[in-house]
Coordinates of N, CA and C in Angstrom, one line a residue:
Chain A
X1 N -6.9 -18.0 -121.0 CA -5.9 -17.7 -119.6 C -7.3 -17.3 -118.6
X2 N -6.8 -17.2 -117.4 CA -7.6 -16.9 -116.2 C -7.9 -15.4 -116.0
X3 N -6.8 -14.6 -116.5 CA -6.9 -13.1 -116.1 C -7.5 -12.4 -117.1
X4 N -7.5 -11.0 -116.9 CA -7.8 -10.0 -117.9 C -6.8 -10.0 -119.0
X5 N -7.3 -9.9 -120.3 CA -6.3 -10.1 -121.2 C -6.6 -8.7 -122.3
X6 N -5.5 -8.1 -122.5 CA -5.7 -6.8 -123.4 C -4.6 -6.9 -124.6
X7 N -5.2 -6.4 -125.6 CA -4.5 -6.3 -126.7 C -4.7 -5.2 -127.8
X8 N -3.5 -4.6 -128.3 CA -2.2 -5.0 -128.4 C -1.4 -4.5 -127.0
X9 N -0.2 -5.1 -126.7 CA 0.4 -4.7 -125.7 C 1.0 -3.3 -125.7
X10 N 1.3 -3.2 -127.1 CA 1.9 -1.7 -127.4 C 1.4 -1.3 -128.9
X11 N 1.2 0.0 -128.9 CA 0.7 0.4 -130.0 C 1.3 1.8 -130.4
X12 N 1.9 1.9 -131.6 CA 2.3 3.2 -131.9 C 1.5 3.8 -132.9
X13 N 0.8 5.2 -132.8 CA -0.1 5.6 -133.7 C 0.5 6.9 -134.1
X14 N 0.3 7.3 -135.3 CA 0.6 8.8 -135.8 C -0.6 9.7 -135.5
X15 N -0.2 10.9 -135.2 CA -1.3 11.8 -134.6 C -2.1 11.9 -135.7
X16 N -3.7 11.8 -135.6 CA -4.5 11.6 -136.5 C -5.2 10.4 -136.8
X17 N -4.3 9.3 -136.6 CA -4.9 8.0 -137.0 C -5.9 7.5 -135.6
X18 N -6.7 6.6 -136.1 CA -7.8 5.9 -135.1 C -7.1 4.6 -134.6
X19 N -7.5 4.3 -133.3 CA -6.9 3.1 -133.0 C -8.2 2.5 -132.2
X20 N -7.6 1.1 -131.8 CA -8.9 0.4 -131.0 C -8.1 -0.7 -130.3
X21 N -8.5 -0.5 -128.7 CA -8.0 -1.3 -128.1 C -9.0 -2.7 -127.4
X22 N -8.5 -3.5 -127.3 CA -9.2 -4.7 -126.7 C -9.1 -5.2 -125.5
X23 N -10.0 -5.4 -124.9 CA -10.0 -6.3 -123.4 C -11.0 -7.5 -123.3
X24 N -10.5 -8.6 -122.9 CA -11.2 -9.8 -122.7 C -11.1 -10.0 -121.1
X25 N -12.3 -9.8 -120.6 CA -12.2 -9.7 -119.0 C -12.2 -11.3 -118.7
X26 N -12.3 -11.5 -117.3 CA -12.1 -12.9 -116.7 C -13.7 -13.1 -117.1
X27 N -13.9 -14.6 -117.4 CA -15.1 -15.1 -118.0 C -16.0 -14.9 -116.7
X28 N -17.2 -14.5 -116.9 CA -18.3 -14.5 -116.0 C -18.1 -13.0 -115.1
X29 N -17.2 -12.3 -115.3 CA -17.0 -11.1 -114.8 C -18.1 -10.0 -115.4
X30 N -18.9 -9.4 -114.6 CA -20.1 -8.8 -114.7 C -19.8 -7.3 -114.9
X31 N -18.8 -7.0 -114.3 CA -18.5 -5.4 -114.5 C -17.1 -5.2 -115.2
X32 N -16.8 -4.4 -116.1 CA -15.9 -4.0 -116.8 C -15.4 -2.5 -116.8
X33 N -14.0 -2.1 -116.5 CA -13.8 -0.7 -116.5 C -12.6 -0.5 -117.3
X34 N -12.4 0.8 -117.9 CA -11.5 0.9 -118.4 C -10.6 2.4 -117.7
X35 N -9.4 2.3 -117.4 CA -8.8 3.2 -116.7 C -7.5 4.0 -117.7
X36 N -7.3 5.1 -117.7 CA -6.0 5.7 -118.3 C -4.9 6.0 -117.3
X37 N -3.7 5.6 -117.3 CA -2.5 5.8 -116.6 C -1.5 6.5 -117.2
X38 N -1.3 7.9 -117.1 CA 0.0 8.6 -117.7 C 1.1 8.2 -116.6
X39 N 2.4 8.6 -117.5 CA 3.6 8.2 -116.8 C 3.6 8.7 -115.4
X40 N 4.0 8.0 -114.5 CA 4.3 8.6 -113.2 C 2.9 9.0 -112.3
X41 N 1.8 8.8 -112.8 CA 0.5 9.0 -112.2 C -0.1 7.7 -111.9
X42 N -1.2 7.7 -110.8 CA -2.1 6.6 -110.6 C -3.2 6.5 -112.0
X43 N -3.8 5.3 -112.2 CA -4.7 5.2 -113.2 C -6.1 6.0 -112.8
X44 N -6.5 6.6 -113.8 CA -7.9 7.5 -113.9 C -8.8 6.9 -114.8
X45 N -10.0 6.7 -114.0 CA -11.2 6.2 -114.6 C -11.5 7.0 -115.9
X46 N -12.1 6.0 -116.8 CA -12.5 6.3 -118.0 C -14.0 6.0 -118.0
X47 N -14.3 4.5 -118.2 CA -15.8 4.3 -118.4 C -16.0 2.9 -117.7
X48 N -17.4 2.6 -117.4 CA -17.7 1.3 -116.6 C -18.8 0.9 -117.4
X49 N -18.6 -0.7 -117.5 CA -19.9 -1.4 -118.0 C -20.4 -2.4 -117.0
X50 N -21.6 -2.5 -116.9 CA -22.2 -3.6 -116.2 C -22.8 -4.3 -117.2
X51 N -22.4 -5.7 -117.5 CA -22.8 -6.5 -118.9 C -22.5 -5.6 -120.1
X52 N -23.7 -5.7 -120.6 CA -23.5 -4.7 -121.9 C -23.8 -3.1 -121.9
X53 N -24.3 -3.0 -120.6 CA -24.8 -1.5 -120.6 C -23.7 -0.6 -119.9
X54 N -23.4 0.3 -120.7 CA -22.3 1.6 -120.3 C -23.1 2.4 -119.3
X55 N -22.5 2.3 -117.8 CA -23.1 2.9 -117.0 C -22.8 4.2 -116.3
X56 N -21.5 4.4 -116.9 CA -20.7 5.5 -116.4 C -19.6 6.0 -117.6
X57 N -19.7 6.8 -118.3 CA -18.5 7.4 -118.9 C -18.4 8.8 -118.7
X58 N -18.3 9.3 -117.7 CA -17.9 10.4 -117.1 C -16.4 10.7 -117.2
X59 N -15.6 9.7 -117.2 CA -14.2 9.8 -117.2 C -13.3 10.0 -118.6
X60 N -14.3 9.7 -119.7 CA -13.8 10.1 -121.1 C -13.4 11.4 -121.4
X61 N -12.2 11.7 -122.0 CA -11.8 12.9 -122.0 C -12.4 13.8 -123.0
X62 N -12.6 13.1 -124.0 CA -13.5 13.9 -125.2 C -14.2 13.1 -126.1
X63 N -14.9 13.4 -126.8 CA -16.0 12.9 -127.7 C -15.2 12.0 -128.5
X64 N -13.7 12.0 -128.8 CA -12.8 11.2 -129.5 C -12.7 9.7 -129.0
X65 N -13.1 9.7 -127.7 CA -13.1 8.3 -127.0 C -14.3 7.7 -127.2
X66 N -14.3 6.4 -127.4 CA -15.8 5.8 -127.5 C -15.4 4.4 -127.0
X67 N -16.1 3.9 -126.2 CA -16.1 2.3 -125.7 C -17.4 1.7 -125.9
X68 N -17.1 0.4 -126.1 CA -18.3 -0.7 -126.3 C -17.9 -1.9 -125.8
X69 N -18.9 -2.7 -125.5 CA -19.1 -4.0 -125.0 C -20.2 -4.5 -125.5
X70 N -20.7 -4.9 -126.8 CA -21.8 -5.3 -127.2 C -22.5 -6.4 -126.6
X71 N -21.8 -7.6 -126.3 CA -22.3 -8.7 -125.9 C -21.9 -9.0 -124.4
X72 N -21.7 -8.1 -123.7 CA -21.3 -8.1 -122.3 C -20.1 -9.0 -121.9
X73 N -19.0 -9.2 -122.8 CA -17.9 -9.9 -122.4 C -16.8 -9.0 -123.2
X74 N -16.1 -9.0 -124.4 CA -15.5 -8.6 -124.7 C -15.6 -7.0 -124.8
X75 N -14.6 -6.0 -124.5 CA -15.0 -4.6 -124.6 C -13.6 -4.1 -125.6
X76 N -14.1 -3.0 -126.4 CA -13.2 -2.2 -127.4 C -13.2 -1.0 -126.8
X77 N -12.2 -0.2 -126.7 CA -12.0 1.3 -126.6 C -11.5 1.8 -127.7
X78 N -12.1 2.7 -128.4 CA -11.7 3.2 -129.7 C -11.2 4.8 -129.3
X79 N -10.3 5.2 -129.9 CA -10.0 6.7 -130.0 C -9.7 7.0 -131.4
X80 N -10.3 8.2 -131.6 CA -10.7 8.7 -133.0 C -9.4 9.8 -132.8
X81 N -8.9 10.2 -134.3 CA -8.0 11.1 -134.4 C -7.1 11.4 -133.3
X82 N -6.2 10.4 -132.9 CA -5.4 10.4 -132.0 C -4.5 11.7 -131.8
X83 N -4.3 12.2 -130.6 CA -3.5 13.4 -130.3 C -2.1 12.8 -129.3
X84 N -1.1 13.7 -129.3 CA 0.0 13.3 -128.3 C -0.2 13.2 -127.1
X85 N -1.3 13.9 -126.4 CA -2.0 14.0 -125.1 C -2.5 12.6 -124.6
X86 N -2.9 11.9 -125.7 CA -3.5 10.4 -125.6 C -2.6 9.5 -125.2
X87 N -1.2 9.7 -125.5 CA -0.1 8.7 -124.9 C -0.1 8.2 -123.8
X88 N -0.4 7.1 -123.3 CA -0.5 6.5 -121.8 C -0.6 5.1 -122.2
X89 N -0.8 4.5 -120.8 CA -1.1 2.9 -120.8 C -2.6 3.0 -120.3
X90 N -3.3 2.3 -121.1 CA -4.8 2.1 -121.1 C -5.0 0.7 -120.4
X91 N -5.6 0.7 -119.3 CA -5.9 -0.3 -118.4 C -7.5 -0.9 -118.3
X92 N -7.5 -2.1 -118.4 CA -8.9 -2.6 -118.5 C -8.9 -3.4 -117.2
X93 N -10.1 -3.5 -116.4 CA -10.1 -4.2 -115.3 C -11.7 -4.9 -115.3
X94 N -11.8 -5.9 -114.5 CA -12.9 -6.6 -114.4 C -13.2 -6.9 -113.0
X95 N -14.6 -7.1 -112.8 CA -15.0 -7.7 -111.3 C -16.1 -8.5 -111.4
X96 N -16.4 -9.5 -110.3 CA -17.5 -10.5 -110.7 C -18.7 -9.8 -110.4
X97 N -18.8 -9.1 -109.4 CA -20.2 -8.3 -109.0 C -20.1 -7.0 -108.9
X98 N -21.4 -6.2 -108.9 CA -21.5 -4.9 -108.9 C -21.0 -4.5 -107.6
X99 N -21.1 -5.1 -106.4 CA -21.1 -4.8 -105.2 C -19.4 -4.6 -105.0
X100 N -19.1 -4.3 -103.7 CA -17.5 -3.7 -103.6 C -16.9 -5.1 -103.4
X101 N -16.1 -5.1 -104.7 CA -15.0 -6.4 -104.8 C -13.9 -5.8 -105.5
X102 N -12.8 -6.3 -105.4 CA -11.4 -5.7 -105.9 C -11.5 -5.9 -107.7
X103 N -11.0 -5.0 -108.1 CA -10.9 -5.3 -109.7 C -9.8 -6.0 -110.0
X104 N -9.7 -6.9 -110.9 CA -8.7 -7.6 -111.6 C -8.2 -6.8 -113.0
X105 N -7.0 -6.4 -112.9 CA -6.6 -5.5 -113.9 C -5.9 -6.5 -115.0
X106 N -6.0 -6.4 -116.4 CA -4.9 -6.6 -117.2 C -3.6 -6.0 -117.4
X107 N -2.5 -6.3 -118.1 CA -1.4 -5.7 -118.2 C -1.6 -4.1 -119.1
X108 N -2.3 -4.1 -119.7 CA -2.5 -2.9 -120.2 C -2.1 -2.8 -121.7
X109 N -2.5 -1.4 -122.5 CA -1.9 -1.3 -123.8 C -1.3 0.0 -123.6
X110 N -0.1 0.0 -123.9 CA 0.7 1.3 -123.9 C 0.6 2.0 -125.4
X111 N -0.1 3.2 -125.4 CA -0.2 3.7 -126.6 C 0.8 5.0 -126.7
X112 N 1.4 5.0 -127.8 CA 2.5 6.2 -128.0 C 1.8 6.8 -129.4
X113 N 1.6 8.0 -129.1 CA 1.1 8.8 -130.3 C 2.3 9.7 -130.7
X114 N 2.8 9.7 -132.1 CA 3.9 10.3 -132.5 C 3.5 11.7 -133.4
Chain B
X1 N -9.0 18.8 -109.0 CA -8.5 18.7 -107.5 C -8.2 17.2 -107.3
X2 N -7.3 16.7 -106.5 CA -6.9 15.7 -106.3 C -7.7 15.1 -105.1
X3 N -8.6 14.0 -105.2 CA -9.3 13.3 -104.2 C -8.7 12.5 -103.3
X4 N -7.4 12.2 -103.9 CA -6.8 10.8 -103.3 C -5.2 11.4 -103.2
X5 N -4.7 11.6 -102.1 CA -3.0 11.9 -102.3 C -2.2 10.7 -101.6
X6 N -1.3 10.5 -102.3 CA 0.0 9.8 -101.6 C 1.2 10.8 -101.6
X7 N 1.5 11.5 -100.7 CA 2.3 12.5 -100.3 C 4.0 12.1 -100.6
X8 N 4.0 10.6 -100.3 CA 5.4 10.4 -100.4 C 5.6 9.5 -101.9
X9 N 6.3 10.1 -102.8 CA 6.3 9.3 -104.0 C 7.3 8.3 -104.1
X10 N 8.3 8.0 -102.8 CA 9.1 7.0 -103.1 C 9.5 6.6 -101.5
X11 N 9.8 5.5 -101.2 CA 10.2 4.9 -100.0 C 11.4 3.9 -100.1
X12 N 12.4 4.3 -99.4 CA 13.4 3.1 -99.3 C 13.5 2.5 -98.1
X13 N 13.5 0.9 -97.9 CA 13.8 0.5 -96.6 C 14.6 -1.0 -96.7
X14 N 15.2 -1.2 -95.6 CA 16.1 -2.3 -95.3 C 15.1 -3.5 -95.2
X15 N 15.6 -4.7 -96.0 CA 14.7 -6.1 -95.7 C 14.6 -6.3 -94.4
X16 N 13.4 -6.9 -94.2 CA 13.2 -6.9 -92.7 C 12.6 -6.0 -91.6
X17 N 12.7 -4.7 -92.2 CA 12.0 -3.5 -91.4 C 10.4 -3.5 -91.9
X18 N 10.2 -2.7 -91.2 CA 8.6 -1.9 -91.6 C 8.6 -0.9 -92.5
X19 N 7.8 -1.2 -93.7 CA 7.4 -0.4 -94.7 C 6.1 0.4 -94.3
X20 N 6.1 1.8 -94.2 CA 4.8 2.3 -93.9 C 4.5 3.4 -95.1
X21 N 3.3 2.9 -95.8 CA 2.8 3.9 -96.8 C 1.5 4.8 -96.5
X22 N 1.5 5.8 -96.8 CA 0.6 6.7 -96.2 C -0.4 6.9 -97.7
X23 N -1.7 7.6 -97.2 CA -2.7 7.9 -98.3 C -3.8 9.1 -97.6
X24 N -3.9 9.9 -98.0 CA -5.2 10.9 -97.6 C -6.3 10.9 -98.7
X25 N -7.6 11.3 -98.3 CA -8.5 11.6 -99.2 C -9.3 12.7 -98.7
X26 N -10.2 13.2 -99.6 CA -10.9 14.4 -99.3 C -12.3 14.3 -99.1
X27 N -13.0 13.3 -99.5 CA -14.3 13.1 -99.3 C -15.0 11.9 -98.5
X28 N -15.6 12.6 -97.5 CA -16.0 11.5 -96.3 C -17.0 10.7 -97.0
X29 N -17.5 10.8 -98.0 CA -18.5 9.6 -98.8 C -17.6 8.6 -99.0
X30 N -16.5 8.4 -99.3 CA -15.9 7.3 -99.4 C -16.0 6.3 -98.5
X31 N -16.2 5.0 -98.8 CA -16.4 4.0 -97.8 C -16.1 2.7 -97.9
X32 N -15.0 2.6 -98.8 CA -14.3 1.3 -99.0 C -13.1 1.8 -99.6
X33 N -11.9 1.1 -99.0 CA -10.6 1.5 -99.3 C -9.7 -0.1 -99.6
X34 N -8.8 0.5 -100.8 CA -8.1 -0.8 -101.2 C -6.5 -0.1 -101.5
X35 N -5.8 -1.2 -101.2 CA -4.4 -1.0 -101.7 C -4.1 -2.1 -102.8
X36 N -3.4 -1.3 -103.9 CA -2.9 -2.2 -105.2 C -1.2 -2.2 -105.2
X37 N -0.8 -3.3 -105.7 CA 0.8 -3.1 -105.9 C 1.0 -3.3 -107.5
X38 N 2.1 -2.5 -108.0 CA 2.2 -2.7 -109.4 C 3.7 -2.9 -109.8
X39 N 3.8 -4.0 -110.4 CA 5.2 -4.0 -111.0 C 5.3 -3.6 -112.4
X40 N 6.7 -3.2 -112.9 CA 6.6 -2.6 -114.0 C 6.1 -3.5 -115.2
X41 N 5.5 -3.1 -116.1 CA 4.9 -3.6 -117.4 C 3.7 -4.7 -117.2
X42 N 3.2 -4.6 -115.8 CA 2.2 -5.2 -115.5 C 0.9 -4.5 -114.8
X43 N -0.1 -4.8 -115.0 CA -1.4 -4.3 -114.3 C -1.4 -4.3 -112.8
X44 N -2.1 -3.4 -112.2 CA -2.0 -3.3 -110.7 C -2.9 -4.6 -110.1
X45 N -2.3 -5.1 -109.1 CA -2.7 -6.4 -108.4 C -3.2 -5.9 -106.9
X46 N -4.5 -6.4 -106.7 CA -5.1 -6.1 -105.4 C -4.3 -6.8 -104.3
X47 N -4.3 -5.9 -103.0 CA -3.2 -6.4 -101.9 C -4.5 -6.6 -100.9
X48 N -5.1 -5.7 -100.4 CA -5.9 -5.5 -99.2 C -6.8 -4.5 -99.3
X49 N -8.0 -4.9 -98.4 CA -9.0 -3.6 -98.7 C -9.4 -3.6 -97.2
X50 N -10.3 -2.6 -97.0 CA -10.9 -2.2 -95.6 C -12.1 -1.4 -95.8
X51 N -13.4 -1.8 -95.1 CA -14.3 -1.1 -95.3 C -14.4 0.2 -94.1
X52 N -15.3 1.2 -94.2 CA -15.3 2.2 -93.4 C -15.9 1.7 -92.0
X53 N -16.5 0.7 -92.0 CA -16.9 0.3 -90.4 C -15.8 -0.2 -89.6
X54 N -14.7 -0.7 -90.4 CA -13.6 -1.0 -89.5 C -12.5 0.0 -89.4
X55 N -11.4 -0.3 -88.4 CA -10.3 0.6 -88.6 C -8.8 -0.2 -89.0
X56 N -9.0 -1.6 -88.7 CA -8.0 -2.1 -89.2 C -8.3 -3.6 -89.8
X57 N -7.7 -4.1 -90.9 CA -7.5 -5.2 -91.5 C -6.2 -5.5 -91.6
X58 N -6.0 -6.9 -91.6 CA -4.6 -7.6 -91.4 C -4.5 -8.9 -92.4
X59 N -3.7 -9.0 -93.4 CA -3.6 -10.1 -94.0 C -2.1 -10.6 -94.3
X60 N -1.6 -11.5 -93.4 CA -0.3 -12.2 -93.3 C 0.7 -10.8 -93.1
X61 N 1.6 -10.3 -94.0 CA 2.7 -9.3 -93.7 C 1.8 -7.9 -93.9
X62 N 0.7 -7.8 -94.5 CA 0.1 -6.4 -94.7 C -0.9 -6.2 -93.8
X63 N -1.1 -4.8 -93.2 CA -2.0 -4.6 -92.3 C -2.4 -2.9 -93.0
X64 N -3.7 -2.8 -93.1 CA -4.4 -1.6 -93.3 C -5.1 -0.8 -92.4
X65 N -4.8 0.4 -92.1 CA -5.3 0.9 -90.9 C -6.1 2.1 -91.8
X66 N -7.2 2.4 -90.9 CA -8.1 3.5 -91.4 C -8.5 4.4 -90.4
X67 N -8.5 5.7 -90.5 CA -8.6 6.8 -89.6 C -9.4 7.7 -90.2
X68 N -10.9 7.4 -90.1 CA -11.9 8.2 -90.8 C -12.0 9.6 -90.5
X69 N -11.8 9.8 -89.3 CA -12.0 11.3 -88.9 C -10.8 12.0 -89.6
X70 N -9.7 11.6 -89.7 CA -8.5 12.4 -90.2 C -8.6 12.1 -91.8
X71 N -9.3 11.2 -92.6 CA -9.5 10.8 -93.8 C -8.3 10.4 -94.1
X72 N -7.6 9.4 -93.5 CA -6.4 9.0 -93.7 C -6.3 7.4 -93.6
X73 N -5.4 6.8 -94.5 CA -5.3 5.4 -94.5 C -3.9 5.0 -94.8
X74 N -3.4 4.1 -94.1 CA -1.9 3.7 -94.2 C -2.0 1.9 -94.4
X75 N -1.1 1.5 -95.1 CA -0.2 0.2 -95.2 C 0.8 0.1 -94.4
X76 N 0.7 -1.1 -93.8 CA 2.1 -1.4 -93.2 C 2.5 -2.7 -93.8
X77 N 3.8 -2.9 -93.9 CA 4.1 -4.2 -94.6 C 5.4 -4.5 -93.6
X78 N 5.3 -6.0 -92.9 CA 6.2 -6.1 -92.0 C 6.3 -7.7 -91.9
X79 N 7.6 -8.3 -92.0 CA 8.8 -7.7 -92.5 C 8.7 -7.5 -94.0
X80 N 9.4 -6.4 -94.3 CA 9.7 -6.0 -96.0 C 10.4 -7.1 -96.4
X81 N 10.3 -7.6 -97.8 CA 11.0 -8.5 -98.5 C 11.5 -7.6 -99.7
X82 N 12.5 -8.1 -100.4 CA 12.9 -7.6 -101.8 C 11.8 -7.7 -103.0
X83 N 11.0 -8.7 -102.9 CA 10.0 -8.9 -103.5 C 8.9 -8.0 -103.6
X84 N 8.9 -7.1 -102.5 CA 7.7 -6.3 -102.1 C 8.1 -4.9 -102.9
X85 N 9.3 -4.7 -103.4 CA 9.8 -3.6 -104.4 C 8.8 -3.4 -105.7
X86 N 8.1 -2.3 -105.4 CA 7.0 -2.2 -106.4 C 6.6 -0.7 -106.2
X87 N 5.4 -0.3 -107.1 CA 4.7 1.0 -106.8 C 3.5 0.6 -106.2
X88 N 3.0 1.2 -105.1 CA 1.7 0.9 -104.4 C 0.8 2.1 -104.6
X89 N -0.6 1.4 -104.8 CA -1.5 2.6 -105.1 C -2.5 2.4 -103.9
X90 N -3.0 3.7 -103.4 CA -4.2 3.5 -102.7 C -5.4 3.7 -103.6
X91 N -6.6 3.1 -103.4 CA -7.7 3.4 -104.2 C -9.0 3.7 -103.1
X92 N -10.1 4.5 -103.3 CA -11.0 4.5 -102.8 C -12.3 4.3 -103.7
X93 N -13.4 4.0 -102.9 CA -14.7 3.9 -103.6 C -16.0 4.5 -102.9
X94 N -16.8 4.7 -103.3 CA -18.2 4.6 -102.7 C -19.2 3.5 -102.9
X95 N -19.4 2.6 -102.0 CA -19.9 1.4 -102.3 C -21.2 1.6 -103.3
X96 N -22.1 2.3 -103.0 CA -23.3 2.5 -103.6 C -23.1 3.0 -105.0
X97 N -21.8 3.4 -105.5 CA -21.7 3.9 -106.9 C -21.0 3.0 -107.7
X98 N -20.6 1.6 -107.2 CA -20.3 0.5 -107.9 C -18.8 0.4 -107.6
X99 N -18.1 -0.5 -108.5 CA -16.6 -0.6 -108.0 C -15.8 0.7 -108.7
X100 N -16.3 1.6 -108.8 CA -15.7 2.9 -109.5 C -14.6 3.2 -108.6
X101 N -13.1 3.1 -108.8 CA -12.3 3.5 -108.1 C -11.4 4.5 -108.3
X102 N -11.2 5.5 -107.3 CA -10.3 6.5 -107.4 C -8.9 6.5 -107.1
X103 N -7.8 6.6 -107.5 CA -6.5 6.1 -107.3 C -5.8 7.2 -106.9
X104 N -4.9 7.3 -106.0 CA -3.9 8.1 -105.4 C -2.4 7.7 -106.6
X105 N -1.7 8.6 -106.6 CA -0.4 8.9 -107.4 C 0.4 7.7 -107.4
X106 N 0.4 7.0 -106.1 CA 1.6 5.9 -106.2 C 2.6 6.2 -105.2
X107 N 3.1 5.4 -104.8 CA 4.4 5.4 -103.8 C 5.3 4.3 -104.2
X108 N 6.4 4.6 -104.8 CA 7.4 3.6 -105.2 C 8.3 2.9 -104.0
X109 N 8.3 1.8 -103.9 CA 9.1 1.2 -102.5 C 9.9 0.4 -103.0
X110 N 11.4 0.9 -102.6 CA 12.8 -0.1 -102.8 C 13.1 -0.8 -101.5
X111 N 12.9 -2.1 -101.4 CA 13.4 -2.9 -100.4 C 14.8 -3.4 -100.9
X112 N 15.6 -3.0 -99.8 CA 17.1 -3.4 -99.9 C 17.6 -4.5 -99.2
X113 N 18.2 -5.4 -99.7 CA 18.5 -6.8 -99.3 C 19.7 -6.5 -98.3

């Protein structure tokens, strides 16, 4: 497809389980972002890649969160030992260039930790 | 501390009338401003943007106004249509820091037919 694709759309995990969320950006997009959106709030920045380089991970809430983009295309956000406070929608976005340009968002993965 | 605030969580407007959404920010270093629209179960969709060198940008029914001295921006939608019913987020960035966006909390708009 032409847009940003995220999978799975929904994920239910028991507390303590590890999860992996996948993002396929728009082909050719250099920059890739992960955001976390809690219910009723705006998206909050987690981390940012330019090609395969992770340039900013200042938004990752703890060392249980890890993101990678090894070949500069698909990215995976991994959350280890999930906690209830990790329940949120995780949004991936990509943009064509490093300069100011709108981000194109995927539909997100809704994670529920029980 | 919230760097970007949308003080109205919701707005109801009659079809054909104007919708005005407001957004305030705290950091004068922000120099690029965007509005996104979000439908349920979908990701945010880019609407319109404005650079700090301008005070107005118009695209069809959507106009964004920027008041740098007040650190305030607004989105005007006129005329409002039922399909405009969605949650609207303002977002800000510092261009030199890449496309890292900071979002407000959103305003839910309901356009009544």
